[in-house]
Amino acid sequence: MVADLSQLVKAYDVRGVVPDQWDESLSELFGAAFVQVTDATAIVIGHDMRPSSPGLAAAFARGAAARGADVTLIGLCSTDQLYYASGAMDLPGAMFTASHNPARYNGIKMCRAGAAPVGQDTGLTEIRTLVEDWSTNGAPAQPPTTPGTVTERDTLTDYAAHLLGLVDLSTIRPLKVVVDAGNGMGGHTVPTVLADLPLDVVPMYFELDGTFPNHEANPLDPKNIVDLQARVLAEGADLGLAFDGDADRCFVVDERGAGVSPSAITALVAARELARNGGSGTVIHNLITSWSVPEVIRENGGTPVRTRVGHSFIKAEMAEHGAIFGGEHSAHYYFRDFWNADTGMLAALHVLAALGGQETPLSALLAQYDRYTGSGEINSTVADQADRLTAIRAAYGNRDDITFDELDGLTATSKDWWFNVRASNTEPLLRLNVEARDEPTLAAVRDEVLTLIRG
């Protein structure tokens, strides 16, 4: 097919509707272009449980093998399991998933050897250019090349062992944990990773089903953790965990059934990773994490580095600064000891270790890391995103008590609050995040900015 790749290739991945925007023929071209741009002689490929994923992954493998690359297929896996394979095998990799998007979507998250990111500035633009050319004009004839081999390998057990080697859970008290896999890849990874720990695991929606029959696999949306919250209370559980569709993000619910801010988890894990590294180190956080995050990092001897939103950007900052950990308010958590890649499962193990290593409930444990009140991410469909950002800047521009930066979208900061408005990389949306020192201030700022966004 001839495709409009401007709607398909995003800032740090490929994502679109199948078969309307892309299909297996286009995936095969992506496989060939990936090998050419990365100069790979061997790659590893995994996929999630979406109905279109196996066929798209196989087509990508054909394209890669035709260019002479040996392909290792690891089959059904979470995105962080693919990153594990890329790191442990030191191979470029491709993961077929559309994360939390509806079932008709699919996508590719690509990385170089060692799980190094492939984004718009690190190869994805070149891949797009090749695929656009080849989809229109046909791929050029190649010199005679011996096709690469295609083999299969199971990495789940090794992935679990690697994670468990990074967190000491040997002395935790018994815990009851409800896990909502959302019919996504958490249903594949959780049983193996948590199997031998002193946990009473209550599974929810572990059946792999890429049509998402129970709820969207996007725990960032409060409506999608309602079932988990109710089950935590009904079971009298110590906590709940919710994974998104490709299980690279993990959300936490406390014993009261209350959702825990991902910023609080970032702060908790940052403190633990700093302690693990002798009380020093750099920690990356994106610009929509809570004020609590850099405060906790400094209090525990670390150096916070603020950066823009998005996994390829965070990974680049991790590498540049030699950071030990990074966190995003979207519940992506990145670890130096996991090739700077994001893994919600490792963050979950840190939460279990922290909770199980003392006697207080999770809400009390996390109080020290959750110091302000936040709006969460509020999305608005906006036709002219740049126009709305200009209007917001103008509305606040004449106030002396406010500072601005444009690291990612527009951030306005006062002594009692801040907000960030930025355009989505994958959808026609403006995303608003607000934080304040108290609820009335939060509500006032949130409503004022939303009025400007929505006209």
XYZ file of C-alpha atoms in Angstrom:
455
model
C 0.000 0.000 0.000
C 1.011 3.662 -0.508
C 0.657 5.267 2.899
C 0.482 8.735 4.409
C 3.299 8.261 6.873
C 2.860 11.754 8.312
C -0.057 10.342 10.289
C 1.665 7.050 11.044
C 5.212 7.848 12.152
C 5.169 9.727 15.451
C 7.952 11.332 17.471
C 9.161 8.051 18.908
C 7.192 5.209 17.392
C 4.935 4.062 14.565
C 1.233 3.930 15.332
C -1.972 3.848 13.295
C -5.167 2.037 12.355
C -4.896 -1.390 10.691
C -5.537 -1.865 7.786
C -6.657 1.710 6.976
C -3.322 3.426 7.655
C -0.924 0.513 7.413
C -0.829 -3.225 6.810
C 1.528 -6.191 6.462
C 2.956 -5.009 3.142
C 3.987 -1.735 4.746
C 5.308 -3.560 7.818
C 7.580 -5.586 5.536
C 9.029 -2.323 4.187
C 9.542 -1.074 7.739
C 11.518 -4.245 8.478
C 13.775 -3.720 5.483
C 14.243 -0.015 6.252
C 14.990 -0.739 9.909
C 17.824 -3.074 8.936
C 19.218 -0.599 6.414
C 19.172 2.376 8.802
C 20.544 0.493 11.808
C 22.990 -1.543 9.696
C 21.858 -4.556 11.703
C 23.066 -8.071 10.965
C 20.624 -9.557 13.484
C 17.471 -8.282 15.239
C 14.877 -9.429 17.768
C 11.107 -9.016 17.347
C 8.232 -9.351 19.808
C 4.512 -8.611 19.723
C 1.492 -8.097 21.950
C -1.885 -9.834 21.925
C -3.678 -7.644 19.359
C -5.268 -9.657 16.529
C -3.107 -7.914 13.909
C 0.185 -8.210 15.819
C 1.416 -11.682 14.757
C 0.949 -10.948 11.051
C 2.573 -7.520 11.233
C 5.524 -8.913 13.195
C 5.992 -11.758 10.709
C 5.922 -9.314 7.792
C 8.538 -7.094 9.464
C 10.677 -10.221 9.977
C 10.397 -11.076 6.267
C 11.537 -7.603 5.297
C 14.454 -7.724 7.710
C 15.541 -11.222 6.698
C 15.382 -10.323 3.014
C 18.008 -7.664 3.738
C 20.267 -10.303 5.273
C 19.507 -9.866 8.963
C 19.071 -12.908 11.188
C 15.777 -12.588 13.075
C 14.960 -13.908 16.547
C 11.220 -14.028 17.220
C 10.330 -13.974 20.928
C 6.592 -14.059 20.253
C 4.094 -12.792 22.790
C 5.803 -10.401 25.193
C 5.484 -7.145 27.054
C 7.346 -4.150 25.672
C 9.832 -4.235 28.532
C 10.397 -7.933 27.822
C 11.406 -6.924 24.286
C 13.758 -4.324 25.772
C 15.204 -7.045 27.996
C 15.849 -9.217 24.938
C 17.451 -6.303 23.078
C 19.681 -5.588 26.055
C 20.603 -9.133 27.015
C 21.186 -10.240 23.408
C 22.729 -6.891 22.391
C 20.498 -6.691 19.304
C 18.291 -4.037 17.739
C 14.645 -4.786 18.393
C 11.084 -4.118 17.278
C 7.977 -4.445 19.417
C 4.561 -4.621 17.776
C 2.027 -2.909 19.995
C -0.211 0.146 20.160
C 0.035 0.168 23.947
C -3.280 1.458 25.329
C -4.879 2.500 22.021
C -8.117 0.781 20.904
C -8.013 -2.621 19.240
C -8.055 -1.325 15.648
C -4.670 0.364 16.208
C -1.227 -1.180 16.080
C 2.298 0.149 16.033
C 6.032 -0.484 16.272
C 8.405 0.570 19.022
C 11.931 0.221 17.678
C 15.294 0.263 19.429
C 18.945 -0.236 18.630
C 21.125 -2.812 20.380
C 21.008 -2.484 24.154
C 17.473 -1.049 24.001
C 18.808 2.337 22.820
C 15.920 4.415 21.479
C 14.975 4.927 17.849
C 13.074 8.223 17.690
C 12.672 11.042 15.225
C 16.230 12.257 15.874
C 17.823 8.821 16.175
C 16.826 6.999 12.998
C 13.041 7.065 12.763
C 13.022 9.968 10.300
C 15.383 8.064 7.989
C 13.252 4.918 8.276
C 10.143 6.927 7.392
C 11.849 8.446 4.345
C 12.844 5.031 3.016
C 9.400 3.513 3.576
C 7.684 6.474 1.895
C 9.955 6.135 -1.128
C 9.661 2.372 -1.344
C 5.881 2.325 -0.878
C 5.556 4.715 -3.826
C 8.350 3.595 -6.137
C 9.114 0.096 -4.978
C 12.170 -0.989 -3.014
C 15.382 -0.810 -5.052
C 17.012 -4.020 -6.163
C 19.677 -5.174 -3.746
C 22.992 -6.865 -4.534
C 22.698 -10.633 -4.053
C 22.350 -11.174 -0.326
C 21.988 -14.387 1.597
C 18.651 -14.083 3.408
C 18.829 -14.004 7.156
C 17.585 -16.855 9.295
C 14.396 -16.677 11.347
C 14.391 -18.522 14.684
C 12.225 -18.519 17.783
C 13.278 -18.059 21.424
C 11.443 -17.797 24.753
C 12.813 -15.040 26.995
C 10.133 -14.824 29.686
C 11.943 -16.799 32.403
C 15.220 -14.948 31.851
C 13.403 -11.603 31.856
C 11.789 -12.414 35.205
C 15.092 -13.556 36.712
C 16.819 -10.349 35.623
C 14.167 -8.159 37.258
C 14.160 -10.153 40.483
C 17.932 -9.793 40.663
C 17.563 -6.004 40.861
C 15.248 -5.770 43.894
C 15.657 -7.586 47.214
C 12.298 -9.156 48.058
C 13.718 -11.956 50.195
C 12.462 -10.646 53.538
C 9.177 -8.937 52.691
C 6.082 -9.712 54.737
C 3.217 -11.548 53.030
C 1.061 -9.210 50.961
C -2.246 -9.520 49.170
C -2.152 -7.804 45.790
C -4.867 -7.479 43.162
C -3.482 -7.236 39.626
C -5.571 -5.923 36.713
C -3.855 -6.878 33.456
C -6.605 -5.321 31.329
C -6.492 -8.367 28.999
C -3.036 -7.144 28.020
C 0.478 -8.476 28.324
C 0.558 -8.233 32.115
C -1.459 -11.439 31.992
C 1.556 -13.011 30.303
C 4.365 -11.630 32.484
C 2.902 -11.282 35.990
C 2.376 -15.005 36.721
C 6.061 -15.740 36.001
C 7.600 -12.694 37.683
C 5.558 -12.903 40.896
C 5.315 -16.701 41.098
C 7.767 -17.382 43.936
C 7.201 -14.309 46.102
C 5.200 -14.316 49.383
C 2.209 -12.789 47.654
C -1.453 -13.690 47.466
C -2.125 -12.529 43.901
C -5.735 -11.911 42.917
C -5.809 -11.834 39.073
C -8.177 -9.664 37.063
C -8.541 -9.867 33.274
C -5.411 -11.976 32.726
C -6.853 -13.534 29.551
C -4.932 -12.180 26.567
C -7.479 -10.450 24.346
C -6.510 -7.573 22.064
C -10.149 -6.507 21.675
C -10.136 -5.395 25.344
C -13.554 -6.789 26.326
C -13.550 -5.474 29.907
C -12.093 -1.972 29.682
C -9.450 -0.033 27.785
C -5.947 -1.046 28.818
C -5.117 2.538 29.780
C -4.952 2.892 33.557
C -4.101 6.596 33.230
C -7.828 7.142 32.604
C -9.585 6.874 36.005
C -12.554 4.978 34.567
C -10.279 2.065 33.696
C -9.167 1.384 37.281
C -12.658 1.432 38.818
C -12.867 -2.387 38.768
C -9.447 -2.679 40.405
C -10.302 -0.155 43.101
C -13.493 -2.017 43.968
C -11.705 -5.370 44.029
C -8.924 -4.096 46.320
C -11.567 -3.026 48.838
C -13.621 -6.217 48.437
C -10.549 -8.403 48.966
C -9.099 -6.325 51.794
C -5.901 -6.266 49.756
C -2.722 -4.403 50.623
C -2.552 -2.819 47.178
C -3.579 -3.109 43.556
C -1.497 -2.992 40.388
C -2.803 -2.110 36.917
C -0.801 -2.589 33.723
C -1.447 -1.012 30.354
C -1.857 -3.035 27.163
C 1.818 -3.731 26.493
C 2.594 -3.848 30.246
C 5.423 -1.350 30.180
C 3.490 0.965 32.515
C 2.245 0.104 35.992
C -0.289 2.040 38.076
C -0.803 1.543 41.788
C -3.916 1.580 43.986
C -3.506 1.772 47.763
C -5.306 -0.246 50.423
C -8.135 2.331 50.563
C -8.827 1.871 46.848
C -7.324 5.259 46.040
C -5.209 5.694 42.939
C -1.603 6.585 43.693
C 0.037 9.409 41.770
C 2.763 8.086 39.444
C 4.857 11.005 40.682
C 4.695 9.549 44.195
C 5.896 6.212 42.799
C 8.684 8.034 40.937
C 9.777 9.699 44.174
C 9.632 6.412 46.134
C 11.643 4.485 43.565
C 14.106 7.372 43.185
C 14.791 7.311 46.921
C 15.303 3.543 46.835
C 17.584 3.630 43.793
C 19.635 6.455 45.328
C 20.032 4.433 48.531
C 21.054 1.438 46.429
C 23.743 3.589 44.819
C 25.277 4.974 47.990
C 23.089 8.050 48.325
C 24.137 9.785 45.127
C 23.321 9.814 41.447
C 21.350 11.609 38.768
C 17.617 11.003 38.401
C 15.644 12.121 35.341
C 12.071 13.358 35.647
C 9.834 14.842 33.005
C 8.357 18.294 33.306
C 4.873 17.162 34.354
C 5.982 15.196 37.415
C 5.133 16.682 40.781
C 7.269 19.227 42.603
C 7.671 16.370 45.111
C 9.951 14.456 42.754
C 12.950 16.834 42.564
C 12.491 17.625 46.258
C 12.769 13.955 47.243
C 15.694 13.409 44.877
C 17.652 16.250 46.479
C 16.710 15.151 50.002
C 18.173 11.718 49.266
C 21.447 13.031 47.889
C 20.590 12.909 44.199
C 20.684 15.384 41.335
C 17.373 15.908 39.504
C 17.359 16.608 35.767
C 14.124 17.893 34.229
C 13.321 16.905 30.644
C 10.518 16.714 28.103
C 7.883 13.988 27.919
C 8.450 10.799 25.921
C 10.420 7.593 26.258
C 13.028 8.255 23.568
C 13.809 11.641 25.106
C 14.061 10.228 28.632
C 16.313 7.396 27.452
C 18.609 9.875 25.704
C 18.879 11.942 28.892
C 19.495 8.807 30.926
C 22.429 7.920 28.677
C 23.826 11.462 28.519
C 23.820 11.965 32.298
C 24.609 8.414 33.357
C 21.380 8.537 35.366
C 20.448 5.715 37.697
C 16.673 6.148 37.307
C 14.051 8.171 35.473
C 10.325 8.609 35.926
C 7.410 10.098 34.020
C 4.006 11.088 35.365
C 2.479 8.747 32.773
C 3.878 5.845 34.867
C 6.856 5.043 32.684
C 9.852 4.175 34.885
C 13.391 3.867 33.491
C 16.360 2.100 35.091
C 20.074 2.249 34.372
C 20.280 -1.438 35.267
C 17.622 -2.191 32.650
C 19.563 -0.622 29.763
C 17.992 2.783 30.536
C 14.696 1.360 29.311
C 11.282 1.603 30.932
C 9.760 -1.261 32.869
C 6.581 -0.990 34.907
C 7.220 -4.430 36.343
C 10.481 -3.381 38.004
C 8.770 -0.327 39.484
C 6.043 -2.625 40.840
C 8.687 -4.824 42.468
C 10.131 -1.736 44.173
C 6.687 -0.860 45.546
C 6.210 -4.412 46.810
C 9.655 -4.382 48.426
C 9.078 -1.008 50.083
C 5.634 -1.950 51.378
C 6.633 -5.455 52.443
C 9.742 -4.205 54.223
C 7.786 -2.304 56.878
C 4.447 -2.558 58.642
C 2.453 0.545 57.743
C -0.166 0.522 54.972
C 0.719 1.841 51.539
C -1.167 5.126 51.981
C 0.918 5.968 55.050
C 4.162 4.872 53.403
C 3.550 7.101 50.381
C 2.403 10.209 52.264
C 5.976 11.526 52.423
C 6.229 11.321 48.620
C 2.861 12.884 47.724
C 2.980 16.471 48.970
C 0.838 18.483 46.559
C -2.442 18.150 44.719
C -2.558 17.445 41.008
C -5.172 17.431 38.266
C -3.882 14.402 36.410
C -3.731 14.686 32.641
C -6.792 16.327 31.088
C -7.118 15.885 27.318
C -9.024 18.215 25.020
C -9.581 17.725 21.294
C -8.285 20.892 19.620
C -8.166 21.676 15.909
C -5.493 24.400 16.088
C -3.131 23.503 18.899
C -0.614 26.282 18.205
C -3.351 28.928 18.297
C -4.574 27.765 21.701
C -1.034 27.730 23.138
C -0.539 31.297 21.908
C -3.801 32.358 23.547
C -2.791 30.801 26.857
C 0.614 32.495 26.777
C -1.056 35.851 26.067
C -3.556 35.425 28.899
C -0.826 34.922 31.504
C 1.989 36.870 29.853
C 1.598 40.178 31.695
C 1.791 38.743 35.219
C 5.071 39.357 37.043
C 4.597 36.399 39.406
C 4.644 33.823 36.597
C 7.594 32.332 34.723
C 7.341 30.428 31.451
C 9.348 27.798 29.634
C 8.785 25.954 26.363
C 10.873 22.837 26.912
C 7.794 20.797 25.949
C 4.652 22.720 25.118
C 4.096 25.637 27.507
C 4.776 25.520 31.243
C 3.696 28.391 33.495
C 4.911 28.448 37.095
C 3.817 30.546 40.086
C 4.838 30.178 43.730
C 1.656 28.230 44.526
C 0.971 26.346 41.280
C 2.188 25.341 37.848
C 0.570 24.087 34.693
C 1.810 22.543 31.463
C -0.068 22.403 28.163
C 1.417 20.366 25.339
C 0.296 18.757 22.117
C -0.024 14.980 21.920
C 2.470 13.176 19.695
C -0.075 10.536 18.716
C -3.536 12.182 18.747
C -5.154 15.599 17.908
C -5.187 16.634 21.558
C -3.875 19.237 23.947
C -2.871 17.742 27.278
C -3.181 19.802 30.451
C -1.479 19.038 33.775
C -1.886 21.295 36.803
C -0.391 21.091 40.297
C -1.012 23.348 43.286
C -0.409 23.567 47.006
C -4.131 23.133 47.813
C -7.346 21.958 46.173
C -9.088 25.369 45.771
C -6.059 26.804 43.967
C -5.839 23.727 41.776
C -9.495 23.954 40.787
C -9.268 27.655 39.969
C -6.179 27.321 37.769
C -7.439 24.152 36.067
C -10.782 25.687 35.147
C -9.234 28.924 33.926
C -6.786 27.151 31.607
C -9.397 24.685 30.336
C -11.605 27.612 29.330
C -8.727 28.990 27.262
C -7.991 25.580 25.697
C -11.577 24.817 24.786
C -12.481 28.316 23.693
